[in-house]
mmCIF file of C-alpha atoms and ligand atoms in Angstrom:
data_model
loop_
_atom_site.group_PDB
_atom_site.id
_atom_site.type_symbol
_atom_site.label_atom_id
_atom_site.label_comp_id
_atom_site.label_asym_id
_atom_site.label_seq_id
_atom_site.Cartn_x
_atom_site.Cartn_y
_atom_site.Cartn_z
ATOM 1 C CA MET A 26 -26.984 11.990 -29.473
ATOM 2 C CA ALA A 27 -26.795 8.650 -27.517
ATOM 3 C CA GLY A 28 -24.331 7.108 -25.273
ATOM 4 C CA ALA A 29 -21.348 8.863 -22.938
ATOM 5 C CA ASP A 30 -21.185 12.339 -24.552
ATOM 6 C CA ALA A 31 -24.960 13.146 -23.266
ATOM 7 C CA ASP A 32 -23.296 11.989 -19.679
ATOM 8 C CA GLY A 33 -20.498 14.334 -20.789
ATOM 9 C CA GLU A 34 -17.765 11.587 -20.294
ATOM 10 C CA GLY A 35 -16.712 12.242 -23.942
ATOM 11 C CA VAL A 36 -16.428 10.715 -27.371
ATOM 12 C CA LEU A 37 -17.579 7.114 -27.350
ATOM 13 C CA ILE A 38 -15.219 4.765 -29.467
ATOM 14 C CA LEU A 39 -16.467 1.128 -30.855
ATOM 15 C CA ALA A 40 -13.668 -1.442 -31.211
ATOM 16 C CA ILE A 41 -13.668 -4.520 -33.405
ATOM 17 C CA GLU A 42 -10.747 -7.523 -32.352
ATOM 18 C CA THR A 43 -11.076 -10.453 -34.943
ATOM 19 C CA SER A 44 -7.294 -11.514 -35.086
ATOM 20 C CA CYS A 45 -7.401 -15.273 -34.049
ATOM 21 C CA ASP A 46 -10.421 -17.018 -32.484
ATOM 22 C CA GLU A 47 -12.248 -14.502 -30.592
ATOM 23 C CA THR A 48 -14.577 -12.395 -31.896
ATOM 24 C CA ALA A 49 -14.806 -9.162 -29.992
ATOM 25 C CA ALA A 50 -16.547 -5.725 -29.925
ATOM 26 C CA ALA A 51 -16.249 -3.162 -27.059
ATOM 27 C CA LEU A 52 -17.501 0.541 -26.130
ATOM 28 C CA VAL A 53 -15.199 2.952 -24.524
ATOM 29 C CA THR A 54 -15.157 6.374 -23.991
ATOM 30 C CA ASP A 55 -12.413 8.548 -24.893
ATOM 31 C CA ALA A 56 -12.030 9.102 -20.973
ATOM 32 C CA GLY A 57 -10.873 4.819 -20.775
ATOM 33 C CA SER A 58 -14.285 4.065 -18.996
ATOM 34 C CA VAL A 59 -15.391 0.707 -20.758
ATOM 35 C CA LEU A 60 -19.065 0.899 -21.362
ATOM 36 C CA SER A 61 -19.193 -2.905 -22.703
ATOM 37 C CA SER A 62 -17.105 -5.710 -24.012
ATOM 38 C CA VAL A 63 -17.983 -8.643 -25.257
ATOM 39 C CA VAL A 64 -16.083 -11.696 -26.348
ATOM 40 C CA SER A 65 -17.491 -14.359 -28.306
ATOM 41 C CA SER A 66 -14.812 -17.262 -28.342
ATOM 42 C CA GLN A 67 -14.499 -19.877 -30.520
ATOM 43 C CA ALA A 68 -12.040 -21.857 -28.507
ATOM 44 C CA GLY A 69 -14.566 -24.816 -28.532
ATOM 45 C CA LEU A 70 -14.879 -24.863 -32.144
ATOM 46 C CA HIS A 71 -11.277 -25.325 -32.552
ATOM 47 C CA ALA A 72 -10.735 -27.489 -29.548
ATOM 48 C CA ARG A 73 -11.486 -30.527 -31.557
ATOM 49 C CA TYR A 74 -8.106 -29.813 -33.702
ATOM 50 C CA GLY A 75 -6.090 -28.552 -30.807
ATOM 51 C CA GLY A 76 -5.627 -25.237 -32.622
ATOM 52 C CA VAL A 77 -6.769 -22.441 -34.265
ATOM 53 C CA VAL A 78 -7.724 -23.333 -38.171
ATOM 54 C CA PRO A 79 -7.917 -20.023 -39.663
ATOM 55 C CA GLU A 80 -10.500 -20.562 -42.242
ATOM 56 C CA ILE A 81 -12.856 -22.048 -39.809
ATOM 57 C CA ALA A 82 -11.787 -18.936 -37.691
ATOM 58 C CA SER A 83 -12.626 -16.483 -40.554
ATOM 59 C CA ARG A 84 -16.080 -18.090 -41.125
ATOM 60 C CA ARG A 85 -16.901 -17.972 -37.757
ATOM 61 C CA HIS A 86 -16.103 -14.330 -37.562
ATOM 62 C CA LEU A 87 -18.276 -13.549 -40.250
ATOM 63 C CA GLU A 88 -20.915 -14.875 -38.765
ATOM 64 C CA LEU A 89 -20.624 -13.511 -35.471
ATOM 65 C CA VAL A 90 -18.996 -9.981 -36.088
ATOM 66 C CA LEU A 91 -22.470 -8.325 -36.334
ATOM 67 C CA PRO A 92 -24.311 -9.976 -33.539
ATOM 68 C CA VAL A 93 -21.458 -9.410 -31.361
ATOM 69 C CA VAL A 94 -21.139 -5.444 -32.224
ATOM 70 C CA ARG A 95 -25.128 -5.432 -31.822
ATOM 71 C CA GLU A 96 -24.495 -6.914 -27.998
ATOM 72 C CA ALA A 97 -22.218 -4.328 -27.309
ATOM 73 C CA LEU A 98 -24.035 -1.472 -28.480
ATOM 74 C CA GLU A 99 -26.807 -3.040 -26.556
ATOM 75 C CA ARG A 100 -24.753 -3.175 -23.304
ATOM 76 C CA ALA A 101 -23.620 0.310 -23.459
ATOM 77 C CA ASP A 102 -26.800 1.256 -23.940
ATOM 78 C CA THR A 103 -26.286 2.877 -27.052
ATOM 79 C CA SER A 104 -26.359 2.722 -30.870
ATOM 80 C CA LEU A 105 -24.344 3.513 -33.798
ATOM 81 C CA GLY A 106 -25.706 7.024 -33.807
ATOM 82 C CA GLY A 107 -23.529 7.208 -30.589
ATOM 83 C CA VAL A 108 -20.575 6.028 -32.047
ATOM 84 C CA GLU A 109 -18.031 8.964 -32.680
ATOM 85 C CA ARG A 110 -14.793 6.511 -33.981
ATOM 86 C CA VAL A 111 -14.450 3.302 -34.969
ATOM 87 C CA ALA A 112 -11.576 1.527 -33.892
ATOM 88 C CA VAL A 113 -10.362 -1.971 -35.459
ATOM 89 C CA THR A 114 -7.368 -4.463 -35.219
ATOM 90 C CA GLN A 115 -5.281 -4.550 -38.059
ATOM 91 C CA GLY A 116 -2.524 -7.208 -37.149
ATOM 92 C CA PRO A 117 -0.371 -8.951 -36.387
ATOM 93 C CA GLY A 118 -2.471 -12.025 -36.327
ATOM 94 C CA LEU A 119 -4.664 -14.230 -38.984
ATOM 95 C CA VAL A 120 -5.147 -12.128 -42.061
ATOM 96 C CA GLY A 121 -8.220 -13.621 -43.381
ATOM 97 C CA ALA A 122 -9.421 -13.413 -39.606
ATOM 98 C CA LEU A 123 -8.405 -9.733 -39.648
ATOM 99 C CA LEU A 124 -9.583 -8.882 -42.571
ATOM 100 C CA VAL A 125 -13.547 -9.857 -41.175
ATOM 101 C CA GLY A 126 -13.074 -7.285 -38.416
ATOM 102 C CA LEU A 127 -11.151 -5.036 -40.712
ATOM 103 C CA SER A 128 -14.245 -4.698 -43.339
ATOM 104 C CA THR A 129 -16.627 -4.472 -40.805
ATOM 105 C CA ALA A 130 -15.250 -1.672 -39.019
ATOM 106 C CA LYS A 131 -14.563 0.302 -42.309
ATOM 107 C CA ALA A 132 -18.365 -0.011 -43.580
ATOM 108 C CA ILE A 133 -19.399 0.985 -40.064
ATOM 109 C CA ALA A 134 -17.193 3.983 -40.030
ATOM 110 C CA TRP A 135 -17.627 4.950 -43.694
ATOM 111 C CA ALA A 136 -21.345 4.441 -43.294
ATOM 112 C CA GLY A 137 -21.222 7.624 -40.648
ATOM 113 C CA GLY A 138 -18.729 9.601 -42.076
ATOM 114 C CA ARG A 139 -16.543 8.495 -39.172
ATOM 115 C CA PRO A 140 -13.163 8.604 -38.633
ATOM 116 C CA LEU A 141 -11.294 4.906 -38.588
ATOM 117 C CA VAL A 142 -8.594 3.905 -35.901
ATOM 118 C CA PRO A 143 -6.230 0.974 -37.438
ATOM 119 C CA VAL A 144 -4.708 -0.636 -33.993
ATOM 120 C CA ASP A 145 -1.987 -2.974 -33.746
ATOM 121 C CA HIS A 146 -3.179 -5.999 -31.440
ATOM 122 C CA LEU A 147 0.181 -5.678 -29.214
ATOM 123 C CA GLU A 148 -0.261 -2.217 -28.454
ATOM 124 C CA GLY A 149 -3.813 -3.010 -27.769
ATOM 125 C CA HIS A 150 -2.692 -5.301 -25.009
ATOM 126 C CA ILE A 151 -0.450 -2.993 -23.351
ATOM 127 C CA ALA A 152 -3.302 -0.657 -23.834
ATOM 128 C CA ALA A 153 -5.232 -2.510 -21.522
ATOM 129 C CA LEU A 154 -3.375 -1.177 -18.726
ATOM 130 C CA TYR A 155 -4.857 2.206 -19.550
ATOM 131 C CA LEU A 156 -8.405 1.688 -19.022
ATOM 132 C CA GLU A 157 -10.489 3.130 -16.229
ATOM 133 C CA PRO A 158 -11.073 2.455 -12.952
ATOM 134 C CA ASP A 159 -7.079 2.138 -12.376
ATOM 135 C CA PRO A 160 -5.299 3.504 -15.239
ATOM 136 C CA LEU A 161 -1.129 2.554 -14.945
ATOM 137 C CA ASP A 162 0.677 5.464 -16.101
ATOM 138 C CA PRO A 163 4.509 4.816 -17.958
ATOM 139 C CA PRO A 164 7.098 4.646 -17.437
ATOM 140 C CA PHE A 165 7.417 0.706 -16.754
ATOM 141 C CA LEU A 166 8.716 -2.455 -17.656
ATOM 142 C CA CYS A 167 6.102 -4.625 -19.432
ATOM 143 C CA LEU A 168 6.038 -8.548 -20.283
ATOM 144 C CA LEU A 169 3.515 -8.955 -23.112
ATOM 145 C CA ALA A 170 2.823 -13.183 -23.249
ATOM 146 C CA SER A 171 0.327 -14.283 -25.372
ATOM 147 C CA GLY A 172 -0.353 -17.405 -27.303
ATOM 148 C CA GLY A 173 1.710 -15.597 -30.400
ATOM 149 C CA HIS A 174 3.903 -13.528 -28.586
ATOM 150 C CA THR A 175 6.482 -13.016 -25.628
ATOM 151 C CA LEU A 176 8.057 -10.064 -25.392
ATOM 152 C CA LEU A 177 9.808 -7.480 -23.133
ATOM 153 C CA LEU A 178 8.969 -4.246 -23.295
ATOM 154 C CA ALA A 179 10.344 -0.648 -22.346
ATOM 155 C CA VAL A 180 7.318 1.492 -22.437
ATOM 156 C CA ARG A 181 8.364 4.704 -21.744
ATOM 157 C CA GLU A 182 5.315 6.544 -22.951
ATOM 158 C CA ARG A 183 1.677 5.707 -24.021
ATOM 159 C CA GLY A 184 1.804 3.857 -27.627
ATOM 160 C CA ALA A 185 5.497 3.833 -27.551
ATOM 161 C CA SER A 186 7.628 0.855 -26.229
ATOM 162 C CA GLU A 187 10.961 -0.258 -26.883
ATOM 163 C CA ARG A 188 11.543 -4.162 -27.574
ATOM 164 C CA LEU A 189 14.086 -5.803 -24.950
ATOM 165 C CA GLY A 190 13.772 -9.067 -25.949
ATOM 166 C CA THR A 191 11.529 -11.909 -27.565
ATOM 167 C CA THR A 192 10.976 -15.447 -28.075
ATOM 168 C CA LEU A 193 13.491 -17.239 -30.456
ATOM 169 C CA ASP A 194 10.926 -20.068 -30.548
ATOM 170 C CA ASP A 195 7.653 -20.868 -28.949
ATOM 171 C CA ALA A 196 5.526 -18.098 -27.216
ATOM 172 C CA ALA A 197 4.726 -18.700 -23.460
ATOM 173 C CA GLY A 198 1.162 -19.153 -24.137
ATOM 174 C CA GLU A 199 2.012 -21.595 -27.209
ATOM 175 C CA ALA A 200 4.301 -23.197 -24.765
ATOM 176 C CA PHE A 201 1.232 -23.653 -22.490
ATOM 177 C CA ASP A 202 -0.436 -24.773 -25.151
ATOM 178 C CA LYS A 203 1.675 -27.741 -26.074
ATOM 179 C CA GLY A 204 2.468 -28.650 -22.906
ATOM 180 C CA ALA A 205 -1.818 -28.728 -22.241
ATOM 181 C CA ARG A 206 -1.816 -30.931 -25.231
ATOM 182 C CA VAL A 207 1.207 -33.486 -24.273
ATOM 183 C CA LEU A 208 -1.077 -33.608 -20.987
ATOM 184 C CA GLY A 209 -4.251 -34.271 -22.929
ATOM 185 C CA LEU A 210 -5.702 -31.344 -21.540
ATOM 186 C CA GLY A 211 -8.190 -29.160 -23.662
ATOM 187 C CA TYR A 212 -7.541 -26.731 -25.768
ATOM 188 C CA PRO A 213 -6.642 -23.458 -25.072
ATOM 189 C CA GLY A 214 -4.233 -24.926 -22.472
ATOM 190 C CA GLY A 215 -2.870 -22.158 -20.204
ATOM 191 C CA ALA A 216 -6.146 -22.087 -18.275
ATOM 192 C CA GLU A 217 -6.433 -25.885 -18.198
ATOM 193 C CA ILE A 218 -3.181 -25.976 -16.647
ATOM 194 C CA ASP A 219 -3.293 -23.230 -14.385
ATOM 195 C CA ARG A 220 -6.543 -25.101 -13.160
ATOM 196 C CA LEU A 221 -5.313 -28.581 -12.693
ATOM 197 C CA ALA A 222 -1.818 -27.331 -10.988
ATOM 198 C CA GLY A 223 -3.596 -25.975 -8.141
ATOM 199 C CA ASP A 224 -3.635 -29.548 -6.785
ATOM 200 C CA GLY A 225 -0.160 -30.322 -7.906
ATOM 201 C CA ASP A 226 3.334 -29.817 -6.487
ATOM 202 C CA ALA A 227 5.328 -27.425 -8.251
ATOM 203 C CA GLU A 228 8.461 -29.388 -6.995
ATOM 204 C CA ALA A 229 7.751 -33.141 -8.063
ATOM 205 C CA PHE A 230 9.074 -32.578 -11.554
ATOM 206 C CA ALA A 231 12.114 -30.551 -12.288
ATOM 207 C CA PHE A 232 11.751 -28.856 -16.247
ATOM 208 C CA PRO A 233 15.107 -26.903 -17.452
ATOM 209 C CA VAL A 234 14.297 -23.788 -19.555
ATOM 210 C CA ALA A 235 17.049 -22.818 -21.800
ATOM 211 C CA ARG A 236 19.118 -19.751 -20.847
ATOM 212 C CA VAL A 237 19.329 -17.698 -23.768
ATOM 213 C CA PRO A 238 21.689 -14.266 -24.632
ATOM 214 C CA GLY A 239 19.992 -11.156 -23.671
ATOM 215 C CA LEU A 240 16.920 -10.777 -22.448
ATOM 216 C CA ASP A 241 14.991 -13.193 -25.117
ATOM 217 C CA PHE A 242 13.138 -16.361 -24.208
ATOM 218 C CA SER A 243 12.946 -19.945 -25.244
ATOM 219 C CA PHE A 244 10.167 -22.099 -24.607
ATOM 220 C CA SER A 245 10.520 -25.274 -27.132
ATOM 221 C CA GLY A 246 12.913 -27.147 -25.119
ATOM 222 C CA LEU A 247 10.591 -27.126 -22.407
ATOM 223 C CA LYS A 248 7.967 -29.012 -24.220
ATOM 224 C CA THR A 249 10.208 -31.236 -24.995
ATOM 225 C CA ALA A 250 11.122 -32.092 -21.680
ATOM 226 C CA LEU A 251 7.503 -32.862 -21.018
ATOM 227 C CA LEU A 252 7.469 -35.177 -23.837
ATOM 228 C CA TYR A 253 10.011 -37.076 -22.485
ATOM 229 C CA THR A 254 8.872 -36.985 -19.292
ATOM 230 C CA VAL A 255 5.336 -38.539 -19.782
ATOM 231 C CA ARG A 256 6.850 -41.123 -22.151
ATOM 232 C CA ASP A 257 9.239 -42.522 -19.332
ATOM 233 C CA LEU A 258 6.325 -42.066 -17.038
ATOM 234 C CA GLY A 259 3.724 -44.280 -19.323
ATOM 235 C CA GLU A 260 0.312 -43.707 -19.874
ATOM 236 C CA ARG A 261 -0.683 -45.013 -15.983
ATOM 237 C CA GLU A 262 1.465 -42.575 -14.252
ATOM 238 C CA THR A 263 1.188 -39.615 -16.498
ATOM 239 C CA GLU A 264 -2.705 -40.114 -15.546
ATOM 240 C CA ARG A 265 -2.075 -40.353 -12.114
ATOM 241 C CA ARG A 266 0.635 -37.315 -11.736
ATOM 242 C CA ARG A 267 -1.084 -34.960 -13.988
ATOM 243 C CA ALA A 268 -1.289 -31.805 -11.414
ATOM 244 C CA ASP A 269 1.893 -32.370 -10.757
ATOM 245 C CA LEU A 270 2.923 -32.367 -14.029
ATOM 246 C CA ALA A 271 1.469 -29.875 -14.837
ATOM 247 C CA ALA A 272 2.158 -27.590 -11.377
ATOM 248 C CA SER A 273 5.946 -28.381 -12.335
ATOM 249 C CA TYR A 274 5.588 -27.482 -16.180
ATOM 250 C CA GLN A 275 3.732 -24.113 -15.078
ATOM 251 C CA HIS A 276 6.726 -23.705 -12.348
ATOM 252 C CA ALA A 277 9.404 -23.564 -15.189
ATOM 253 C CA ILE A 278 7.276 -21.359 -17.465
ATOM 254 C CA VAL A 279 6.849 -18.954 -14.654
ATOM 255 C CA ARG A 280 10.301 -19.152 -13.211
ATOM 256 C CA ALA A 281 11.472 -18.041 -16.596
ATOM 257 C CA LEU A 282 9.464 -15.190 -17.151
ATOM 258 C CA VAL A 283 10.006 -14.083 -13.588
ATOM 259 C CA ALA A 284 13.590 -14.204 -13.844
ATOM 260 C CA ARG A 285 13.607 -12.287 -17.063
ATOM 261 C CA ILE A 286 11.596 -9.294 -15.863
ATOM 262 C CA ARG A 287 14.101 -9.000 -12.958
ATOM 263 C CA GLU A 288 17.056 -8.813 -15.168
ATOM 264 C CA GLY A 289 15.088 -6.340 -17.321
ATOM 265 C CA VAL A 290 14.264 -4.212 -14.130
ATOM 266 C CA GLU A 291 18.004 -4.328 -13.179
ATOM 267 C CA ARG A 292 18.965 -3.181 -16.866
ATOM 268 C CA THR A 293 16.729 -0.274 -17.645
ATOM 269 C CA GLY A 294 16.270 0.913 -14.068
ATOM 270 C CA LEU A 295 12.390 0.696 -14.789
ATOM 271 C CA ASP A 296 11.266 -0.637 -11.482
ATOM 272 C CA ARG A 297 7.684 -0.571 -12.404
ATOM 273 C CA VAL A 298 6.357 -3.852 -14.003
ATOM 274 C CA ALA A 299 3.106 -4.661 -15.485
ATOM 275 C CA VAL A 300 1.898 -8.121 -17.252
ATOM 276 C CA VAL A 301 -0.359 -8.420 -20.188
ATOM 277 C CA GLY A 302 -1.526 -10.980 -22.909
ATOM 278 C CA GLY A 303 -3.026 -13.869 -22.377
ATOM 279 C CA VAL A 304 -0.438 -15.372 -19.899
ATOM 280 C CA ALA A 305 -1.208 -12.534 -17.533
ATOM 281 C CA ALA A 306 -4.155 -14.519 -16.138
ATOM 282 C CA ASN A 307 -1.873 -17.045 -14.834
ATOM 283 C CA SER A 308 -2.549 -17.555 -11.175
ATOM 284 C CA ALA A 309 1.328 -18.486 -10.574
ATOM 285 C CA LEU A 310 2.877 -15.705 -12.270
ATOM 286 C CA ARG A 311 0.324 -13.471 -10.713
ATOM 287 C CA GLU A 312 1.572 -14.920 -7.559
ATOM 288 C CA ALA A 313 5.069 -14.772 -8.416
ATOM 289 C CA LEU A 314 4.828 -10.974 -8.875
ATOM 290 C CA PRO A 315 2.999 -9.732 -6.101
ATOM 291 C CA GLU A 316 4.483 -6.119 -6.739
ATOM 292 C CA ALA A 317 3.518 -5.938 -10.462
ATOM 293 C CA ARG A 318 0.475 -4.595 -12.178
ATOM 294 C CA PHE A 319 -1.269 -6.971 -13.872
ATOM 295 C CA ALA A 320 -4.017 -6.291 -16.802
ATOM 296 C CA PRO A 321 -7.406 -6.460 -15.628
ATOM 297 C CA PHE A 322 -8.233 -10.512 -15.557
ATOM 298 C CA ASP A 323 -10.798 -10.140 -18.167
ATOM 299 C CA LEU A 324 -8.480 -8.130 -20.636
ATOM 300 C CA CYS A 325 -5.880 -10.426 -20.638
ATOM 301 C CA THR A 326 -7.224 -12.501 -22.889
ATOM 302 C CA ASP A 327 -8.173 -11.240 -26.580
ATOM 303 C CA ASN A 328 -10.730 -8.442 -26.423
ATOM 304 C CA ALA A 329 -12.152 -4.945 -28.257
ATOM 305 C CA ALA A 330 -11.923 -2.676 -24.896
ATOM 306 C CA MET A 331 -8.088 -3.085 -24.741
ATOM 307 C CA ILE A 332 -8.456 -1.779 -28.794
ATOM 308 C CA ALA A 333 -10.763 0.754 -28.220
ATOM 309 C CA SER A 334 -8.210 2.063 -25.300
ATOM 310 C CA ALA A 335 -5.223 2.388 -27.561
ATOM 311 C CA ALA A 336 -7.082 4.144 -30.362
ATOM 312 C CA ARG A 337 -7.360 6.816 -27.920
ATOM 313 C CA PHE A 338 -3.787 7.691 -28.325
ATOM 314 C CA GLY A 339 -4.150 8.569 -31.848
ATOM 315 C CA GLY A 340 -3.504 7.272 -35.216
ATOM 316 C CA ALA A 341 -7.023 8.164 -36.543
ATOM 317 C CA ILE A 342 -7.446 7.898 -40.157
ATOM 318 C CA PRO A 343 -10.392 10.531 -41.617
ATOM 319 C CA PHE A 344 -13.083 9.717 -43.388
ATOM 320 C CA PRO A 345 -12.879 8.279 -45.984
ATOM 321 C CA ASN A 346 -9.623 8.113 -46.277
ATOM 322 C CA TYR A 347 -8.915 4.187 -44.591
ATOM 323 C CA LEU A 348 -10.860 2.231 -47.627
ATOM 324 C CA GLY A 349 -7.625 1.103 -49.028
ATOM 325 C CA LEU A 350 -6.341 -0.153 -45.683
ATOM 326 C CA ASP A 351 -5.407 -3.874 -45.694
ATOM 327 C CA ALA A 352 -4.532 -6.176 -42.596
ATOM 328 C CA TYR A 353 -0.734 -7.398 -41.710
ATOM 329 C CA ALA A 354 -0.107 -10.821 -40.367
ATOM 330 C CA SER A 355 3.379 -10.272 -38.395
ATOM 331 C CA ILE A 356 4.848 -8.011 -35.853
ATOM 332 C CA SER A 357 7.063 -4.940 -37.653
HETATM 333 O O1 KG4 B 23 -3.752 -12.659 -25.539
HETATM 334 P P1 KG4 B 23 -4.020 -13.984 -25.730
HETATM 335 O O2 KG4 B 23 -6.011 -14.044 -25.651
HETATM 336 O O3 KG4 B 23 -4.175 -14.047 -27.710
HETATM 337 C C1 KG4 B 23 -3.419 -13.969 -28.630
HETATM 338 O O4 KG4 B 23 -2.952 -12.897 -28.814
HETATM 339 O O5 KG4 B 23 -2.543 -15.046 -28.466
HETATM 340 O O6 KG4 B 23 -3.641 -15.033 -25.191
HETATM 341 C C2 KG4 B 23 -3.905 -16.402 -25.510
HETATM 342 C C3 KG4 B 23 -2.984 -17.561 -24.782
HETATM 343 C C4 KG4 B 23 -3.034 -19.285 -25.005
HETATM 344 O O7 KG4 B 23 -1.469 -19.557 -25.296
HETATM 345 C C5 KG4 B 23 -3.831 -19.139 -23.742
HETATM 346 O O8 KG4 B 23 -3.206 -20.623 -23.380
HETATM 347 C C6 KG4 B 23 -2.862 -18.522 -22.732
HETATM 348 O O9 KG4 B 23 -2.910 -17.089 -23.321
HETATM 349 N N1 KG4 B 23 -3.337 -18.430 -21.349
HETATM 350 C C7 KG4 B 23 -3.251 -18.797 -20.319
HETATM 351 C C8 KG4 B 23 -3.906 -18.652 -19.114
HETATM 352 N N2 KG4 B 23 -5.369 -18.200 -19.922
HETATM 353 C C9 KG4 B 23 -5.121 -18.210 -21.249
HETATM 354 N N3 KG4 B 23 -1.877 -19.231 -19.758
HETATM 355 C C10 KG4 B 23 -1.690 -19.568 -18.624
HETATM 356 N N4 KG4 B 23 -2.584 -19.367 -17.628
HETATM 357 C C11 KG4 B 23 -3.623 -19.360 -17.898
HETATM 358 N N5 KG4 B 23 -4.677 -18.679 -17.035
HETATM 359 ZN ZN1 ZN B 24 -4.015 -11.275 -28.178
#
């Protein structure tokens, strides 16, 4: 048998992730070493619509999933024969998109008599922290901030977390994306705002973030505040001050996230903080939380290595009991 086993590194896991607009596959050992992680982003395809178009995403996943799996196998210098377990994102996400990954994973698992591990996408984001070379051990307080979710979690053991807070409206990544659209930047907007903000003054504009009770978040008012500011400034002045607007807007989101994290630390007594999800790639957030552990930069946005990582901690369904498995759209 090829691959990791031969090197004494343990069982090889092939993972597939197709929950949104990234088609991803990865080969990870049971011990948490990433042998390959391939991500094919469809962002360019959806950019002209300003967001992900589910039907287009599903079709593109269908075209990309096998080439991406093949590429992941090649980069890991192995073949399907070396894969002992198949992992796949089951939800939450776009159901049509998820089904492409799920069907592919079922087929690969079934054809080789292998077990299949259905993985929750959000557990996957957290499991990015458990990979080599510097795995983090629970307990810790975790902010999961992505395009679809903003969750404050108490992670007391691997695979088990308690939800302390969530967003009441937009997710943090969604706030970045919507703000970027107001500023006439590309999709997805988080990285664009991050880049532009580097040239701007974060104190130039004061954007208020709603204070909601408990440890929840609310970002929808922020986007409206930006919209009004841009309207008042007019086109030419907005153009001239775009970097200041981006920096101030980003600052407001970061401040809100950091404030909640600090409150979470106080309430739970968990003094170690981790940040995962696409927004964890944000440079201002990383700067504002120097003591926190961030998921490795490449594993913040959607990828399959994190899905394989989560699959290391249980949930395997033995051959062939997984054929009826369905995808789910929303958080359980
Ligand atoms: O985790 P992810 O890839 O997909 C979901 O599960 O939603 O997160 C994508 C989100 C998008 O909203 C994107 O704008 C945001 O992460 N994002 C960023 C940055 N890079 C990606 N937000 C802020 N700063 C960044 N550098
Ligand atoms: Zn994600």
